[in-house]
Amino acid sequence: MAAGQKLYPRATVKKIVKAHSNRNVSKNVDVLIFLDYALFLQTLMKEATINAKQAGERGVSAKSVKKVTELSLAKFKG
Amino acid sequence: MSTSRDSAVVKDLHLNHNAGKTQSRDSNHSKKTSEYTTSTDRNWHGLANATRPMTPLRRASSADPLSSRGRRRTPVAQSRTPAGVSRYGGGSARKPLMVTPHGRAAQRQLEARRTPGKERRRSGRQQRETPRDALRALSRLLAPRSQPIAPTPTGPGQTPNKRFTSDDDDLDDEVELQRPRLSLPMGDADDEDDSLLLPPQSAGLEDENFTVQSVEFGRRARSEQPLSRLSRGSFGSVRMSDNFGDVSALGLGGALDESSLIGGPLADDDIYEMSEFSMGVPGDNTQTLRDLGLAQGALSIGRDSDVRPLALPDEATDNDFLFIVPPRDVSEEPRRNSSRRGSTPLSMILDMQSEDPQGHVEPLELDQENLMEGEEGEEFDNSEHPVPTVLYDPTQPLDMSLTMSVPRAPGLVGTLATTRKHKQAKVSVHGIEYPSLPAGVVKKLATTFARTAGNNKTKLNKETLDAIIQASDWFFEQVSDDLGAYAEHGRRKTIDETDVITLMARQRQINASNTPFSLAQKYLPRELLQEMRMVPPPKSKNQH
């Protein structure tokens, strides 16, 4: 699915997590976090697509994304 | 059994008759009773139709089966009693049996065995002889006569009222004593509500009401509602300067609408409050109380208050505000910073300030509810409001409230929003700057997932992408928070794989069928997969 993807900026993910948690991030955890993020993004886009279709939009609009953001975030609450 | 009785009595008799109380009598007068039942039924119906709208309904329903039962039964009794007589009386062989008590008992048994219907009836009679049935019969007796009483539920207005009033008149002396007891919860509550409410208000105002302020959290709640869906505290870390471009540039139809909606009432409030302050009159209602609390800056959540106390001196209002400002700076600010947002280094603020094209300090503390308002309001603060000048003061709390600011025009906001779109490092709760994921990566991922979600020709426009990035930021913040909590729980200083695995398990992303490794195979590029596999074998991770 994500075959042709280039590597994501690992350092960035690490930095983000580090900044938010105020903790060190062990090696390679960022991969897992990125995996989680990918799952989240998938959920988000799926929901947004559903929402957009229900709203009769052609593409996925920012509005639909906004609408499902909270729901998706709630799903990914640890 | 006299026909002269009224229908109700006859009914009662009919009941008794149904109960099979007097079998012999029944046998003797069965014909008569049947006639009675029919006639009484007729009378009954006539009565019911004529007199009562309510009771008749009940009667009619119950009466029909009764009458039918009676009719059905009387012939049976009629036919049976003669038969029984003929059987027992005519049969000479059984006479000796009847003589002895044992014979009678046997006969009774035989009778009972042969006529189950009778037994049934007996059981029925027993049932009807319960006190309840007696009461029922009585009620049936009384019901026709007690018509005026029937409306008792609705009636209190008519006859009972008279009674009560008369009682009141009789007991005038006592009533005065009783009244408080009876109506005390009601009347006194009404009276005391005002009295109870008023003293705290006045006292609170006089004492720079801390209690009232602590209680009054309304402002936050009100403005929080529309935007609550946008984040879980994430807005705190998202500086306005960052968000300003993002959120408003997203042209969130909803968000902008909400902001305008918020702006309207708040602006009104501002005006109202200003007039109130200039007059120096403490308001009676809670609105003004809350506003005062905000203005005094003692409200813990009142970021609005930062501006207000500063503005008030300009308007030459009460000294109270000046007095109260310091306590908040001392007590509230540190707490807030430590607990909620974390203090941001001043240098950073100054950096942001310098970066800001408008040249004024960005509020570092933004609540979710303030975000939208702030975006709009800050522009105007520069131009119209005298307050922002104070914001440069480093000693002042860095958050600023934009609800305070002058009413703004949505159109201006839009244009300004688009103009000032610069990338800025966001600062987390812990005061650490962090970047957001590059838009390219997010876009690629999002597009991929959107395609898999069924939208084949997905083109994510800028706004959508911005929204997704915003969501991503929030997601990372949430996840990082959770991970940090897990690590802390494990008394670790570092977040390691177990934390993430725990997190994903709690997110229900990982289960028996979905191992992190399988997920990684699905979603991650091969290089990352190898990374994952190489360092900690995912199998072992899964076993944790």
XYZ file of C-alpha atoms in Angstrom:
622
model
C 0.000 0.000 0.000
C 2.577 2.428 0.988
C 5.033 0.866 -1.281
C 6.588 3.718 -3.098
C 6.820 5.887 -0.097
C 9.929 7.616 0.786
C 11.124 7.519 4.293
C 9.425 9.890 6.560
C 11.585 12.260 8.514
C 12.302 10.122 11.481
C 14.016 12.838 13.357
C 10.975 14.998 13.034
C 8.680 12.433 14.514
C 11.095 11.891 17.285
C 11.303 15.579 17.939
C 7.593 15.950 18.007
C 7.088 13.178 20.465
C 9.935 14.338 22.564
C 8.607 17.841 22.704
C 5.162 16.739 23.706
C 6.054 14.112 26.215
C 9.138 15.788 27.581
C 10.769 12.419 27.585
C 13.410 10.762 25.624
C 12.347 8.524 22.867
C 14.155 5.311 22.535
C 15.507 4.198 19.248
C 13.125 2.956 16.615
C 10.130 3.809 18.652
C 9.427 6.465 16.130
C 8.817 3.769 13.583
C 6.064 2.367 15.673
C 4.735 5.801 16.339
C 4.758 6.507 12.703
C 2.938 3.296 12.138
C 0.372 4.412 14.602
C 0.193 7.696 12.832
C -0.362 5.955 9.569
C -3.202 4.045 11.104
C -4.623 7.232 12.444
C -4.345 8.919 9.134
C -6.040 6.027 7.505
C -8.881 6.239 9.934
C -9.061 9.942 9.488
C -9.171 9.776 5.756
C -11.653 6.982 5.766
C -13.956 8.883 8.025
C -13.430 12.048 6.093
C -14.247 10.309 2.867
C -17.382 8.885 4.339
C -18.319 12.247 5.686
C -17.623 13.907 2.389
C -19.701 11.395 0.550
C -22.536 11.863 2.924
C -22.305 15.566 2.459
C -22.299 15.091 -1.262
C -18.905 16.555 -1.839
C -16.802 15.424 -4.692
C -13.463 15.304 -3.069
C -12.538 15.388 0.548
C -12.939 18.888 1.820
C -11.302 20.481 4.769
C -14.660 20.699 6.392
C -15.233 17.011 6.368
C -11.751 16.428 7.651
C -12.379 18.844 10.450
C -15.579 17.168 11.305
C -14.075 13.772 11.696
C -10.904 14.931 13.355
C -12.263 14.794 16.809
C -13.810 11.424 16.302
C -10.665 9.974 14.899
C -8.606 11.437 17.664
C -10.966 9.963 20.174
C -10.489 6.607 18.568
C -6.786 6.919 19.010
C -6.875 7.920 22.585
C -4.622 5.688 24.541
C -83.673 -9.949 45.207
C -86.310 -7.356 45.142
C -86.901 -5.780 41.835
C -87.653 -2.531 43.509
C -84.018 -1.942 44.232
C -82.069 0.171 41.966
C -79.890 -1.231 39.334
C -76.758 -1.073 41.400
C -78.148 -3.274 44.067
C -79.378 -5.622 41.511
C -75.949 -5.625 40.097
C -74.520 -6.521 43.397
C -76.921 -9.341 43.663
C -75.987 -10.326 40.268
C -72.443 -10.466 41.427
C -73.341 -12.649 44.295
C -75.304 -14.759 42.043
C -72.352 -15.085 39.780
C -70.293 -16.096 42.698
C -72.531 -19.036 43.038
C -73.078 -18.279 46.641
C -76.505 -19.621 46.896
C -76.775 -22.534 44.641
C -80.120 -23.616 45.803
C -81.472 -20.163 45.523
C -80.097 -20.057 42.116
C -81.764 -23.204 41.222
C -85.022 -21.895 42.540
C -84.805 -18.526 40.987
C -82.506 -19.183 38.194
C -85.051 -18.143 35.694
C -85.810 -15.053 37.594
C -82.197 -14.182 38.003
C -81.526 -14.658 34.380
C -84.309 -12.317 33.694
C -82.863 -10.008 36.238
C -79.504 -10.091 34.674
C -80.816 -9.274 31.309
C -83.059 -6.596 32.617
C -80.471 -5.230 34.925
C -77.981 -5.202 32.139
C -80.328 -3.285 30.094
C -80.972 -0.936 32.932
C -77.345 -0.762 33.566
C -76.460 0.181 30.091
C -79.201 2.673 30.073
C -77.912 4.207 33.229
C -74.416 4.207 32.037
C -75.234 5.804 28.782
C -77.488 8.294 30.356
C -75.583 9.476 33.344
C -71.881 8.835 33.314
C -69.271 9.426 30.767
C -66.423 7.934 32.761
C -67.675 5.210 34.987
C -69.971 3.753 32.403
C -67.056 2.862 30.266
C -65.640 0.705 32.953
C -68.953 -0.710 33.791
C -69.809 -1.487 30.299
C -66.674 -3.431 29.750
C -66.994 -5.352 32.958
C -70.683 -5.650 32.762
C -70.811 -7.386 29.478
C -68.762 -10.360 30.444
C -70.582 -10.512 33.723
C -73.904 -10.567 32.126
C -72.836 -13.004 29.515
C -71.348 -15.203 32.171
C -74.520 -15.040 34.111
C -76.560 -15.894 31.146
C -74.318 -18.647 30.175
C -74.309 -20.064 33.613
C -77.870 -19.868 34.633
C -79.070 -22.234 31.970
C -76.371 -24.643 32.971
C -77.417 -24.467 36.560
C -80.959 -24.811 35.493
C -80.350 -27.838 33.453
C -77.965 -29.327 35.916
C -79.878 -28.986 39.126
C -82.853 -30.848 37.859
C -80.533 -33.454 36.502
C -78.734 -33.676 39.792
C -82.013 -33.886 41.586
C -83.215 -36.536 39.276
C -79.940 -38.311 39.537
C -79.579 -38.249 43.239
C -83.149 -38.076 44.218
C -84.430 -40.502 41.591
C -81.697 -43.054 42.012
C -82.920 -45.210 44.900
C -79.659 -47.071 45.131
C -77.860 -43.964 46.192
C -80.220 -42.925 48.867
C -78.518 -44.941 51.593
C -75.328 -43.243 50.687
C -76.817 -39.916 51.344
C -77.992 -40.847 54.766
C -74.674 -41.321 56.376
C -72.288 -38.456 56.675
C -69.744 -40.525 54.846
C -72.204 -40.974 52.097
C -72.752 -37.265 51.917
C -69.085 -36.690 51.761
C -68.736 -39.242 49.032
C -71.558 -37.656 47.196
C -69.970 -34.299 47.500
C -66.780 -35.742 46.152
C -68.575 -37.407 43.329
C -70.376 -34.248 42.542
C -67.176 -32.337 42.572
C -65.554 -34.855 40.329
C -68.355 -35.015 37.881
C -68.900 -31.352 37.573
C -65.623 -29.650 37.151
C -67.393 -26.549 36.035
C -68.900 -26.195 39.406
C -65.542 -26.537 41.004
C -64.278 -23.857 38.786
C -67.083 -21.713 39.845
C -66.318 -22.356 43.434
C -62.801 -21.333 43.002
C -64.033 -18.271 41.331
C -66.293 -17.590 44.214
C -63.486 -17.926 46.629
C -61.544 -15.446 44.679
C -64.396 -13.072 44.664
C -64.854 -13.304 48.330
C -61.551 -11.710 49.035
C -61.742 -8.338 50.714
C -60.723 -6.761 47.504
C -63.745 -8.170 45.828
C -65.881 -7.040 48.662
C -64.498 -3.600 48.161
C -65.057 -3.905 44.504
C -68.625 -4.852 45.035
C -68.990 -1.990 47.395
C -67.498 0.342 44.900
C -69.841 -0.901 42.298
C -72.610 -0.326 44.632
C -71.468 3.096 45.503
C -70.290 4.205 42.154
C -73.620 5.072 40.659
C -74.625 7.048 43.676
C -71.346 8.740 44.170
C -71.239 10.453 40.879
C -70.245 13.824 42.221
C -67.320 12.244 43.991
C -66.061 10.655 40.866
C -64.488 13.872 39.591
C -62.307 14.036 42.693
C -59.103 14.100 40.676
C -60.289 17.010 38.649
C -62.629 18.057 41.324
C -60.393 19.803 43.824
C -61.395 22.967 42.133
C -65.048 22.544 42.983
C -66.248 20.842 46.096
C -62.959 20.129 47.828
C -61.981 23.716 47.469
C -64.934 24.778 49.436
C -64.048 22.282 52.021
C -60.511 23.488 52.265
C -61.441 27.060 52.423
C -63.916 26.314 55.105
C -61.262 24.420 56.959
C -58.936 27.305 56.619
C -61.521 29.595 57.975
C -62.137 27.301 60.870
C -58.508 26.784 61.624
C -57.372 30.260 60.950
C -55.202 30.383 63.986
C -53.724 27.017 63.391
C -53.326 27.505 59.733
C -50.939 30.280 60.242
C -48.794 27.966 62.210
C -49.197 25.102 59.813
C -48.665 27.049 56.697
C -44.998 27.575 57.124
C -44.530 23.924 57.715
C -46.457 22.899 54.660
C -45.401 25.507 52.226
C -42.093 26.312 53.775
C -40.049 24.594 51.110
C -41.932 26.425 48.453
C -42.602 29.867 49.681
C -39.525 30.269 51.778
C -37.349 28.972 49.040
C -38.673 31.607 46.739
C -38.152 34.243 49.270
C -34.808 33.067 50.376
C -33.480 32.462 46.944
C -33.194 36.102 46.388
C -32.029 36.830 49.841
C -29.493 34.058 49.733
C -28.265 34.996 46.349
C -27.981 38.612 47.017
C -25.691 38.682 50.023
C -22.983 36.580 48.429
C -23.146 38.772 45.423
C -22.725 41.951 47.258
C -20.253 40.438 49.636
C -18.340 38.923 46.831
C -18.128 42.174 45.024
C -17.019 43.989 48.062
C -14.466 41.393 48.970
C -13.174 41.069 45.486
C -15.209 37.997 45.371
C -12.891 35.116 45.038
C -15.495 32.531 45.671
C -17.805 33.809 43.073
C -15.057 33.997 40.613
C -13.917 30.558 41.342
C -17.397 29.352 40.857
C -18.016 31.291 37.731
C -16.358 29.359 35.036
C -19.017 30.180 32.570
C -17.022 32.167 30.166
C -14.735 29.397 29.394
C -17.448 26.854 29.091
C -19.483 28.976 26.816
C -16.854 29.645 24.293
C -15.402 26.249 24.683
C -18.339 24.416 23.380
C -18.156 25.089 19.709
C -14.466 24.443 19.523
C -14.264 21.614 21.932
C -14.164 19.162 19.150
C -11.041 20.630 17.774
C -8.667 19.530 20.380
C -7.859 18.122 23.671
C -5.741 20.818 25.095
C -3.754 20.735 21.991
C -4.461 24.296 21.305
C -2.321 25.210 24.174
C 0.708 24.156 22.341
C -0.401 25.563 19.093
C 0.601 29.134 19.114
C -1.716 31.545 17.625
C 0.814 32.569 15.122
C 0.918 29.048 13.895
C -2.683 28.429 13.961
C -3.655 31.696 12.662
C -2.497 30.900 9.248
C -3.534 27.328 9.434
C -6.942 27.357 10.840
C -8.293 30.456 9.323
C -6.524 29.845 6.113
C -8.209 26.536 6.063
C -11.247 28.584 5.564
C -12.993 26.251 7.840
C -16.458 27.168 7.029
C -17.596 25.928 10.338
C -14.743 27.292 12.307
C -15.021 30.731 10.903
C -18.699 30.741 11.413
C -18.224 29.716 14.955
C -15.700 32.371 15.503
C -17.963 34.974 14.126
C -20.703 33.669 16.276
C -18.480 33.813 19.240
C -17.277 37.189 18.350
C -20.696 38.671 18.215
C -21.922 38.021 21.711
C -18.552 38.622 23.175
C -18.295 41.931 21.564
C -21.603 42.783 23.009
C -20.385 41.650 26.333
C -17.411 43.835 26.028
C -19.485 46.824 25.374
C -21.708 45.949 28.198
C -18.856 45.433 30.515
C -17.204 48.620 29.517
C -20.236 50.615 30.265
C -20.537 48.788 33.493
C -17.025 49.552 34.469
C -17.139 53.111 33.539
C -20.091 53.480 35.745
C -18.336 51.563 38.429
C -21.516 49.822 39.364
C -21.305 46.239 40.417
C -23.825 44.289 38.463
C -26.493 42.308 40.091
C -26.676 39.439 37.753
C -24.185 36.743 37.293
C -23.189 37.999 33.923
C -21.832 41.146 35.329
C -20.348 39.262 38.190
C -18.490 37.081 35.891
C -17.431 39.990 33.835
C -16.192 41.731 36.885
C -14.322 38.667 37.822
C -12.783 38.597 34.447
C -11.993 42.211 34.560
C -10.370 41.879 37.883
C -8.240 39.231 36.456
C -8.699 36.947 39.365
C -10.495 34.396 37.337
C -8.232 31.496 36.857
C -9.270 30.808 33.340
C -9.849 34.315 32.372
C -7.266 34.957 29.826
C -9.475 37.728 28.780
C -8.608 39.342 31.986
C -5.116 40.091 31.005
C -6.242 42.734 28.711
C -8.997 43.998 30.779
C -7.287 45.218 33.878
C -4.897 47.027 31.710
C -7.614 48.580 29.726
C -9.509 49.668 32.698
C -6.979 52.077 34.097
C -7.077 53.782 30.785
C -10.690 54.334 31.291
C -10.103 55.634 34.738
C -12.272 53.138 36.513
C -12.173 51.651 39.939
C -8.971 50.915 41.679
C -10.132 47.450 42.413
C -8.884 46.202 39.183
C -5.470 47.515 39.741
C -5.350 45.934 43.116
C -6.453 42.627 41.954
C -4.205 42.278 39.032
C -1.065 41.480 40.973
C -2.476 38.552 42.921
C -3.381 36.910 39.747
C 0.005 37.465 38.287
C 1.571 36.017 41.326
C -0.664 33.159 42.119
C -2.474 32.300 39.004
C 0.132 32.661 36.393
C 2.655 30.283 37.830
C 0.061 27.737 38.527
C -1.361 27.956 35.132
C 1.945 27.823 33.495
C 3.149 24.938 35.496
C 0.025 22.936 35.385
C -1.420 23.566 32.044
C 0.821 25.135 29.554
C 4.221 25.262 30.939
C 6.090 28.459 30.918
C 7.540 29.602 27.721
C 10.885 31.213 27.729
C 10.701 34.865 27.213
C 13.267 34.771 24.497
C 11.023 32.621 22.481
C 8.255 35.024 22.909
C 10.426 37.789 21.802
C 11.439 35.759 18.815
C 7.917 35.196 17.923
C 7.269 38.784 18.444
C 9.985 39.784 16.110
C 8.817 37.326 13.560
C 5.378 38.596 13.738
C 4.792 40.923 10.852
C 2.337 42.862 12.856
C 4.979 43.472 15.387
C 3.052 42.719 18.475
C 3.396 39.899 20.837
C 1.575 36.784 20.019
C -0.361 35.470 22.887
C 1.448 32.465 24.072
C -1.368 31.076 26.011
C -4.246 30.276 23.911
C -7.103 28.290 25.028
C -9.106 26.320 22.659
C -11.903 28.731 22.921
C -9.714 31.669 22.499
C -8.046 30.469 19.425
C -10.594 31.535 16.937
C -11.355 34.710 18.661
C -7.772 35.466 19.056
C -7.106 35.141 15.438
C -9.637 37.681 14.704
C -9.084 39.897 17.559
C -5.426 40.415 17.530
C -5.446 42.323 14.332
C -7.679 44.857 15.808
C -5.828 45.080 18.967
C -3.012 46.638 17.110
C -5.011 49.208 15.371
C -7.751 50.157 17.684
C -7.140 48.865 21.111
C -4.720 50.589 23.380
C -4.123 47.456 25.342
C -1.688 45.608 23.146
C 0.965 48.095 23.909
C 1.026 46.735 27.369
C 1.549 43.294 26.070
C 5.109 44.129 25.324
C 5.699 44.384 28.978
C 7.620 41.228 29.777
C 6.235 41.089 33.267
C 2.747 40.874 32.037
C 1.209 37.509 31.556
C 1.822 36.478 28.079
C -1.527 35.227 27.246
C -3.946 37.676 25.958
C -7.523 37.532 25.425
C -9.098 38.518 22.356
C -12.620 38.404 23.479
C -11.739 41.653 25.072
C -10.748 43.242 21.903
C -12.877 45.480 19.863
C -15.558 43.914 17.765
C -14.054 42.704 14.600
C -15.085 42.352 11.067
C -14.928 38.856 9.637
C -13.927 40.033 6.237
C -10.809 41.655 7.515
C -9.935 38.567 9.369
C -10.013 36.488 6.285
C -7.715 38.738 4.362
C -5.336 39.144 7.199
C -5.327 35.467 7.798
C -4.266 34.756 4.329
C -1.596 37.379 4.398
C 0.136 36.183 7.466
C 0.917 32.606 6.863
C 4.329 31.798 7.971
C 5.745 28.656 9.297
C 6.612 28.799 12.881
C 7.806 26.279 15.284
C 5.123 25.286 17.676
C 5.889 25.039 21.293
C 4.713 22.139 23.284
C 3.350 22.144 26.750
C 6.787 21.604 28.064
C 8.098 24.599 26.266
C 9.905 22.610 23.667
C 9.708 23.684 20.136
C 8.647 21.089 17.695
C 8.107 20.956 14.028
C 5.125 19.435 12.397
C 5.387 16.675 9.948
C 6.346 17.879 6.512
C 3.343 18.581 4.390
C 4.624 16.446 1.603
C 4.751 13.339 3.683
C 1.365 13.974 5.148
C -0.099 14.677 1.790
C 1.287 11.558 0.280
C 0.055 9.425 3.088
C -3.300 11.084 3.201
C -3.779 10.784 -0.501
C -2.924 7.146 -0.375
C -5.352 6.514 2.389
C -8.033 8.579 0.797
C -7.682 6.504 -2.318
C -7.946 3.323 -0.376
C -10.940 4.742 1.385
C -12.718 4.787 -1.911
C -12.117 8.233 -3.222
C -10.126 7.353 -6.248
C -9.453 10.694 -7.789
C -8.644 12.358 -4.588
C -7.043 15.686 -4.809
C -6.362 17.152 -1.479
C -6.470 20.853 -1.752
C -4.522 23.101 0.469
C -7.186 23.606 3.024
C -7.831 19.946 3.383
C -4.179 19.301 3.718
C -3.909 21.951 6.341
C -6.747 20.394 8.222
C -5.075 17.037 8.025
C -1.825 18.487 9.214
C -3.613 20.093 12.069
C -5.197 16.817 12.952
C -1.804 15.199 12.711
C -0.361 17.685 15.106
C -3.099 16.996 17.542
C -2.677 13.327 17.078
C 0.993 13.521 17.814
C 0.380 15.589 20.833
C -2.206 13.180 22.121
C -0.106 10.171 21.406
C 2.957 11.729 22.924
C 1.028 12.634 25.992
C -0.139 9.097 26.368
C 3.259 7.670 25.693
C 4.796 9.979 28.218
C 2.206 8.879 30.720
C 2.958 5.256 30.056
C 6.642 5.811 30.387
C 6.103 7.666 33.576
C 3.983 4.891 34.860
C 6.770 2.501 34.055
C 9.138 4.858 35.833
C 11.136 5.223 32.744
C 12.668 8.325 31.435
C 12.443 7.166 27.894
C 9.576 6.059 25.828
C 10.270 2.639 24.516
C 8.530 0.113 22.377
C 6.435 -1.339 25.119
C 4.802 1.992 25.587
C 3.907 2.239 21.976
C 2.686 -1.304 21.908
C 0.573 -0.607 24.940
C -0.740 2.479 23.320
C -1.635 0.724 20.134
C -3.256 -2.063 22.025
C -5.298 0.433 23.911
C -6.192 2.083 20.700
C -7.365 -1.302 19.548
C -5.075 -1.167 16.651
C -3.260 -4.236 17.829
C -4.968 -7.437 18.661
C -4.434 -11.095 18.215
C -4.852 -10.952 14.503
C -3.130 -7.649 14.048
C 0.341 -7.743 15.330
C 2.411 -4.635 15.115
C 4.565 -6.439 12.679
C 1.735 -7.287 10.370
C 0.535 -3.748 10.572
C 3.965 -2.508 9.800
C 4.113 -4.799 6.837
C 0.891 -3.362 5.659
C 1.517 0.264 6.200
C 5.152 0.988 6.335
C 7.614 1.128 3.519
C 10.039 -1.641 3.370
C 12.913 0.318 4.684
C 11.101 1.141 7.842
C 9.922 -2.389 8.136
C 13.472 -3.521 8.058
C 14.348 -1.021 10.673
C 11.643 -2.370 12.827
C 12.682 -5.890 12.296
C 16.316 -5.297 12.702
C 16.517 -3.654 16.023
C 13.851 -5.138 18.188
C 12.269 -8.138 16.590
C 8.598 -7.335 16.482
C 7.690 -10.821 17.604
C 9.333 -10.252 20.894
C 7.691 -6.908 21.047
C 4.393 -8.518 20.574
C 4.961 -10.776 23.492
C 5.320 -7.936 25.891
